[in-house]
Coordinates of C-alpha atoms in Angstrom, one line a residue:
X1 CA 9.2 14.4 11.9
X2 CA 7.5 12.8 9.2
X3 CA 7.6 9.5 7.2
X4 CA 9.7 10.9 4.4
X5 CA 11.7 12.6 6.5
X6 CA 12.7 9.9 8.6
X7 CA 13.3 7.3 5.9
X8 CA 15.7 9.9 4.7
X9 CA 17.9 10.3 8.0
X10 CA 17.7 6.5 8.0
X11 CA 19.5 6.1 4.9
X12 CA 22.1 9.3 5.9
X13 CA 22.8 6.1 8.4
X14 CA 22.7 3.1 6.9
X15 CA 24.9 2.9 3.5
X16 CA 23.4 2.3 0.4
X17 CA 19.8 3.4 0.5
X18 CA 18.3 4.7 -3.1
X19 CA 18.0 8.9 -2.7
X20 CA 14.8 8.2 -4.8
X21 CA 11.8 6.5 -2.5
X22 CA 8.7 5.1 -5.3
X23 CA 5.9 8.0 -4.4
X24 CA 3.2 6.2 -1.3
X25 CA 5.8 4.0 -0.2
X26 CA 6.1 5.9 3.2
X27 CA 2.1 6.3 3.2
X28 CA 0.3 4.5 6.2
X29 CA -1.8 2.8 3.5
X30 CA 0.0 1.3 0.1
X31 CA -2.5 0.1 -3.0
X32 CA -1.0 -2.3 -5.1
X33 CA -1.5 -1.1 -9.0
X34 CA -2.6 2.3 -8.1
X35 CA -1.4 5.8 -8.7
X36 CA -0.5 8.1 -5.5
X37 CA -0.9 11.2 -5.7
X38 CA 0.1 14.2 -2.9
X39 CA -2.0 16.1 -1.0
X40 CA -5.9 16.6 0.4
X41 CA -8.3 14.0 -1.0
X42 CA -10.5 16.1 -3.1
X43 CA -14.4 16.4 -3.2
X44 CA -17.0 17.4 -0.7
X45 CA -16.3 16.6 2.9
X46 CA -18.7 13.9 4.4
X47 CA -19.9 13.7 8.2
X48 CA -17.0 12.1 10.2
X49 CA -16.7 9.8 12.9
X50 CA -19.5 6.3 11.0
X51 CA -19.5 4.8 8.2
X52 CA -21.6 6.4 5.4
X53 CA -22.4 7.5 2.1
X54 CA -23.3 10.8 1.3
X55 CA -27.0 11.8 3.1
X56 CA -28.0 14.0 0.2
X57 CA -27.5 12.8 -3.1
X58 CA -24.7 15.2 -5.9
X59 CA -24.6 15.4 -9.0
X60 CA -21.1 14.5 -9.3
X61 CA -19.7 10.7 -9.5
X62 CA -20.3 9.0 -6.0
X63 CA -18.5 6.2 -4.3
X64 CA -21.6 3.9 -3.6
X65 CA -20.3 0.8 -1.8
X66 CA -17.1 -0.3 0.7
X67 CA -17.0 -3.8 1.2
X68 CA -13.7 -4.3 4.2
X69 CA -14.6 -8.1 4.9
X70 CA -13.5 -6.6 8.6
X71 CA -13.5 -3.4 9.6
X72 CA -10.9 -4.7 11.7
X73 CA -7.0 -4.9 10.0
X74 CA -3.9 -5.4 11.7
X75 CA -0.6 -3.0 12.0
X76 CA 1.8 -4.4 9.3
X77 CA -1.1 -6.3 7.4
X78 CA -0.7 -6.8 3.7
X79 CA -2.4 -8.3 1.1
X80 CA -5.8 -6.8 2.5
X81 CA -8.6 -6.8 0.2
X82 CA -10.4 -3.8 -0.2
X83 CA -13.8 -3.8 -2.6
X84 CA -16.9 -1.4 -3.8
X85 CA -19.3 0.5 -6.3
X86 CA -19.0 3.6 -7.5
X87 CA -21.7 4.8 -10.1
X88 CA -21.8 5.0 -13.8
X89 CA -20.7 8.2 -13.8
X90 CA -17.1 7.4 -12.3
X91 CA -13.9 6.1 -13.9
X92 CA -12.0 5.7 -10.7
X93 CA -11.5 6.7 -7.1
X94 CA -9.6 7.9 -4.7
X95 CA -8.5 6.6 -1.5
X96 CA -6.9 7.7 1.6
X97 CA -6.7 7.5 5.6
X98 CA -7.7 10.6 7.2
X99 CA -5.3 12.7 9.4
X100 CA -2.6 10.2 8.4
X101 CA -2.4 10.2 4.9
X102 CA -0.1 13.0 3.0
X103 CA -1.7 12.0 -0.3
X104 CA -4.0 9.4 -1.9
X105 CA -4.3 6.8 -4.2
X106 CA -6.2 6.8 -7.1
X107 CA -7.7 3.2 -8.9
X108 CA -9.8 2.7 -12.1
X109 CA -13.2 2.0 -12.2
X110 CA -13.3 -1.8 -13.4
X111 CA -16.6 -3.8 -14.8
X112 CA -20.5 -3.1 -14.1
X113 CA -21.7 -4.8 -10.8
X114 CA -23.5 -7.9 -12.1
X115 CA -26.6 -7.2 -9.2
X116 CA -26.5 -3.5 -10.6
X117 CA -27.3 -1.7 -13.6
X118 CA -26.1 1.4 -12.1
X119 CA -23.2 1.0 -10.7
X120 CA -18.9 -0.3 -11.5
X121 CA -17.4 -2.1 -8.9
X122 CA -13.6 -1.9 -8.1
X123 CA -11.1 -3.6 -5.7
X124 CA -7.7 -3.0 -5.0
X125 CA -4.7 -5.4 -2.9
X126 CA -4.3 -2.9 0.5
X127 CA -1.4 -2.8 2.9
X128 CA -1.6 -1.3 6.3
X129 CA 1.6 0.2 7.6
X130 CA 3.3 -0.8 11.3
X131 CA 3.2 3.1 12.1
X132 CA -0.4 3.5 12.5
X133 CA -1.4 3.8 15.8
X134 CA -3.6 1.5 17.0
X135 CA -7.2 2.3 17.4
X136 CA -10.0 3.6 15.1
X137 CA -9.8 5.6 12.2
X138 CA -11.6 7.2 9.0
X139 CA -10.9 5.4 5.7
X140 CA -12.3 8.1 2.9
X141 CA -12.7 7.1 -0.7
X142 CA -14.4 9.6 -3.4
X143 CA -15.0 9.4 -7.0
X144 CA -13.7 10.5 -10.0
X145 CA -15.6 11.2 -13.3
X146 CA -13.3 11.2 -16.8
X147 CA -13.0 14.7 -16.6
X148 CA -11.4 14.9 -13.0
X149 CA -14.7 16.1 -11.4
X150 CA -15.1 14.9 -7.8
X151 CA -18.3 14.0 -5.7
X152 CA -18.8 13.6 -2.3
X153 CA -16.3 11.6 -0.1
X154 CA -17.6 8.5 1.7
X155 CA -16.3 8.0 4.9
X156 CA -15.6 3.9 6.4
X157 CA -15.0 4.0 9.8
X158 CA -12.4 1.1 10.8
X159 CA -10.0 -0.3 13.8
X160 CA -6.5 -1.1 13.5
X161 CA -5.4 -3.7 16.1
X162 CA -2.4 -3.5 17.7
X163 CA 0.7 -5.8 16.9
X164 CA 1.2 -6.2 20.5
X165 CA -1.4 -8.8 21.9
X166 CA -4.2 -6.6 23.9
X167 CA -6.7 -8.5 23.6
X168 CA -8.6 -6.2 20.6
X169 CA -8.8 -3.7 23.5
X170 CA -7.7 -0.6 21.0
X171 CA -11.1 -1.6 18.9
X172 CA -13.3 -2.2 22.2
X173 CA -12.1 -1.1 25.4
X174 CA -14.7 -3.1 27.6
X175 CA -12.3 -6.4 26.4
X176 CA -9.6 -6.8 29.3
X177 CA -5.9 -6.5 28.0
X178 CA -3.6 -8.5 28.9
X179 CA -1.7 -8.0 32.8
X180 CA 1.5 -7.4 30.8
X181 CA 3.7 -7.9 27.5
X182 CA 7.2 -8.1 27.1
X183 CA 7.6 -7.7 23.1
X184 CA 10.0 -7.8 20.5
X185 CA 10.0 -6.2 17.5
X186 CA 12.3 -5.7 14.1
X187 CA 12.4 -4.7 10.6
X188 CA 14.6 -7.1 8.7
X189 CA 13.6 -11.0 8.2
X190 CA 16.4 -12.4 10.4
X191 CA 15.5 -14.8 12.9
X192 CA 15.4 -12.9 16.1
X193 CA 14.9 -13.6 19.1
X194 CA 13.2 -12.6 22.4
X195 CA 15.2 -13.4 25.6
X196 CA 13.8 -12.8 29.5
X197 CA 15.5 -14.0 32.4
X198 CA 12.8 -14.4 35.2
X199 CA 13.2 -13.3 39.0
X200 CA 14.0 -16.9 39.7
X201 CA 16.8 -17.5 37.0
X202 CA 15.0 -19.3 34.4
X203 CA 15.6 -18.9 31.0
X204 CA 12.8 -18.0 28.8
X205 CA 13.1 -18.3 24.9
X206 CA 10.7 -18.9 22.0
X207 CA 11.8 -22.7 22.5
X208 CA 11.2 -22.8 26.3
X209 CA 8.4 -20.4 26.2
X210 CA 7.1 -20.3 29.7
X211 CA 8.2 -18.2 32.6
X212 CA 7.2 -21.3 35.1
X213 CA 7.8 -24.6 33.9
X214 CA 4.8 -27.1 32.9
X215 CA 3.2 -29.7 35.3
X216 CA 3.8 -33.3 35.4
X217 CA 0.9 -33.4 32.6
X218 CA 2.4 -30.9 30.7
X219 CA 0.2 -28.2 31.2
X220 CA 1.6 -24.4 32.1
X221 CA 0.4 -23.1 35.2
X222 CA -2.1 -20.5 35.4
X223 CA -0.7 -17.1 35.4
X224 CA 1.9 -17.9 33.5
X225 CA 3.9 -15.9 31.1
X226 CA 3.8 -17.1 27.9
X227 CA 6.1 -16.1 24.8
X228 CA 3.4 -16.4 21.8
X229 CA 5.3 -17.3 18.7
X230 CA 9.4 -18.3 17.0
X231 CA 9.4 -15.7 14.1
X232 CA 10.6 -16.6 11.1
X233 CA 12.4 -19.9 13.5
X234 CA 15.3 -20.8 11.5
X235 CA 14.5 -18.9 8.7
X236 CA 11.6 -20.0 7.6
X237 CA 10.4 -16.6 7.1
X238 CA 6.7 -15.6 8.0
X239 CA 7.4 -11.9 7.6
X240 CA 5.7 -11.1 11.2
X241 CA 8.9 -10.1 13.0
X242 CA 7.1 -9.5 16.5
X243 CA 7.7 -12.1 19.3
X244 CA 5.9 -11.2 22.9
X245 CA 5.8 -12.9 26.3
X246 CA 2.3 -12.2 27.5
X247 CA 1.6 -12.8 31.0
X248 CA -2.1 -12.9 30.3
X249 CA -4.1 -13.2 33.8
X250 CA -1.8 -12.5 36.6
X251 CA 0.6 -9.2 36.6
X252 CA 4.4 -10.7 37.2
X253 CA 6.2 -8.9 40.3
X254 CA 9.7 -8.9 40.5
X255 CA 13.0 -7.8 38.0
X256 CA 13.0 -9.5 35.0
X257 CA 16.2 -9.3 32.6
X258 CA 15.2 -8.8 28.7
X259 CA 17.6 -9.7 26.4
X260 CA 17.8 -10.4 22.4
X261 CA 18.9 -12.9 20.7
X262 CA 20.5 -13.1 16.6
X263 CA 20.1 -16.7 15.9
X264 CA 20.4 -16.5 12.5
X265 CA 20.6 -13.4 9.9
X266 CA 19.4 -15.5 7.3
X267 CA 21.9 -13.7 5.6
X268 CA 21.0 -10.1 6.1
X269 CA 23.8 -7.9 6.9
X270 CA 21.8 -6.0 9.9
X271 CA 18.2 -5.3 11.8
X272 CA 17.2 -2.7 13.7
X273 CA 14.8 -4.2 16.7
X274 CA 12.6 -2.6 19.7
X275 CA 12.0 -4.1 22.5
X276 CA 9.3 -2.5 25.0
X277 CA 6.9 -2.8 27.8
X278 CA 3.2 -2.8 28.4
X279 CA 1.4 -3.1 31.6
X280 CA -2.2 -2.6 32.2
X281 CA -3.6 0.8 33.8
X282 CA -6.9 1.7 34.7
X283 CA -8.1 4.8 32.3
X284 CA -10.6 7.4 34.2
X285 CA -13.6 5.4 32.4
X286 CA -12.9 2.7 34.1
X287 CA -11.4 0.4 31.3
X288 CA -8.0 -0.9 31.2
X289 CA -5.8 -0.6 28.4
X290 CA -1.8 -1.4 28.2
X291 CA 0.6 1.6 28.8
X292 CA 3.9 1.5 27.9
X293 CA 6.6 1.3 30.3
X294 CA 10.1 0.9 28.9
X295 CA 11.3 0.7 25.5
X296 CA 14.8 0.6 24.1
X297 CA 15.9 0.0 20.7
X298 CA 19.5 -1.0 19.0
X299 CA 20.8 -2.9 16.1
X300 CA 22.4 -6.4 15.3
X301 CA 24.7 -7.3 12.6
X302 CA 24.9 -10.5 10.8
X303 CA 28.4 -11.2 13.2
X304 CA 26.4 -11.4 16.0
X305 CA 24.3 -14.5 14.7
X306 CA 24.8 -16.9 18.0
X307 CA 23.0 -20.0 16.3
X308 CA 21.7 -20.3 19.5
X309 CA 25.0 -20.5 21.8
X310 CA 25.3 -18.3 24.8
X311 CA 23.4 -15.1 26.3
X312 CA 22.0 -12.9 23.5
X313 CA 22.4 -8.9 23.5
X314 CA 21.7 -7.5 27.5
X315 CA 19.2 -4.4 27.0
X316 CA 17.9 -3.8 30.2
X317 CA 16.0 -5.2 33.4
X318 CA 11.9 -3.9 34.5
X319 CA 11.0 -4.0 38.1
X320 CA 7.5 -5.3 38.2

């Protein structure tokens, strides 16, 4: 099922969606102030799999210059930068995420590149969507001349990091994930929260964050689990929404109980959350990289809010 279709069954479900959805708003990558448009990026297809301009020169208006700042981006990450040159013979370009994209996004050409005589710069205020799946991909801009004519596309190759802490394994596998994550996720700015009852009975929360408790010096033990953040803690929204209990050098053994929490819903009527699994599995290669285990899913309404009083929402227990 794709993007569209699925933001159309969720509002069948939930009351009170628009039947209209802005065109690109579904689209893996969103450009702020630019024009999406449906279908294959157009022009001449350039070598895939590195980061490259065109090997032979065209006659047609060329995309010169993609400046990331990191060709490493987060899932859910907004207000992303993204910068080049196109020649004098372009008025805009076009932009789009191979194999994921269902259409493209076209920007104007802006002012002549002050270290260039020959070339227009442009820039555009990116957002990368939750749904794309961690790992690399092939951003691939091409240029547009004022009649519509089309060059070569460039091709940028780039890594998308996963939400769920791993270490940046997904952008280079030799780094060693994590032993295990417990993580939260949800889609509404409520304050939510991630709930595991260890094999021994304690209570781990965003405010008492360890699975063992700290030394006399205050210090967690080694091999610890650790939950990494309080999202948007009493409503002081930070917009991440992703709460995870990493146990980062030792693998836990045992049941643990995972439960969420509504401490606040910050007055939203509902969120939808996921809560899932990850250990780490040797690949045939010989790297490791985390594997899901368990996921379940569910929603919370505002009545639910517990301010913090009692046992959140039981969703299930993992045998380690």
């Amino acid at each position: 099922m794709n993007r569209t279709a699925l933001l159309a069954l969720t509002c069948m479900t939930f009351a009170g969606c628009s039947d209209r959805t802005e065109p690109g708003m579904t689209e893996p990558l969103r450009l702020r102030g630019a024009q999406f448009v449906p279908g294959a990026l157009p022009g001449l297809e350039a070598a895939a799999g590195a980061s490259s301009a065109p090997s032979t020169p065209t006659p047609g208006p060329r995309v010169t210059a993609i400046d990331l700042r990191s060709i490493v981006v987060y899932q859910g990450q907004g207000n992303t930068k993204l910068a080049g040159r196109v020649d004098q013979k372009s008025s805009s370009v076009g932009l789009t995420i191979a194999k994921l994209s269902e259409g493209y996004w076209v920007l104007p050409a802006g002012y002549p590149d002050p270290a260039s005589e020959n070339e227009l710069t442009w820039d555009a205020s990116a957002e990368f969507d939750l749904s794309i799946p961690a790992g690399y991909h092939d951003l691939k801009l091409v240029a547009f001349d004022a009649d519509g004519n089309t060059g070569t596309q460039f091709t940028q190759r780039f890594c998308v990091a996963s939400r769920v802490p791993d270490g940046l394994n997904a952008c280079d596998p030799s780094l060693t994930p994590p032993r295990a994550v417990i993580s939260l996720s949800w889609d509404t700015n409520v304050d939510l929260d991630l709930e595991i009852i260890t094999p021994k009975g304690r209570v781990v929360t965003p405010k008492a964050p360890s699975t063992l408790p700290p030394g006399p010096d205050g210090v967690i033990p080694p091999g610890a689990g650790v939950i990494d953040r309080d999202s948007n803690a009493g409503c002081s929204i930070d917009g991440i929404r992703y709460e995870n209990l990493v146990f980062q050098t030792a693998k836990p053994s045992g049941r643990y109980g995972v439960y969420v929490d509504l401490f606040d819903s910050c007055q939203k009527p509902a969120t939808r959350f996921v809560a899932s699994v990850y250990v780490a599995k040797r690949q045939k290669d010989g790297t490791e990289r985390l594997e899901k285990l368990d996921e379940r899913s569910g929603i919370l309404v505002a009545s639910q809010a517990s301010g913090g009083t009692g046992r959140g929402l039981f969703l299930f227990e993992v045998q380690f």
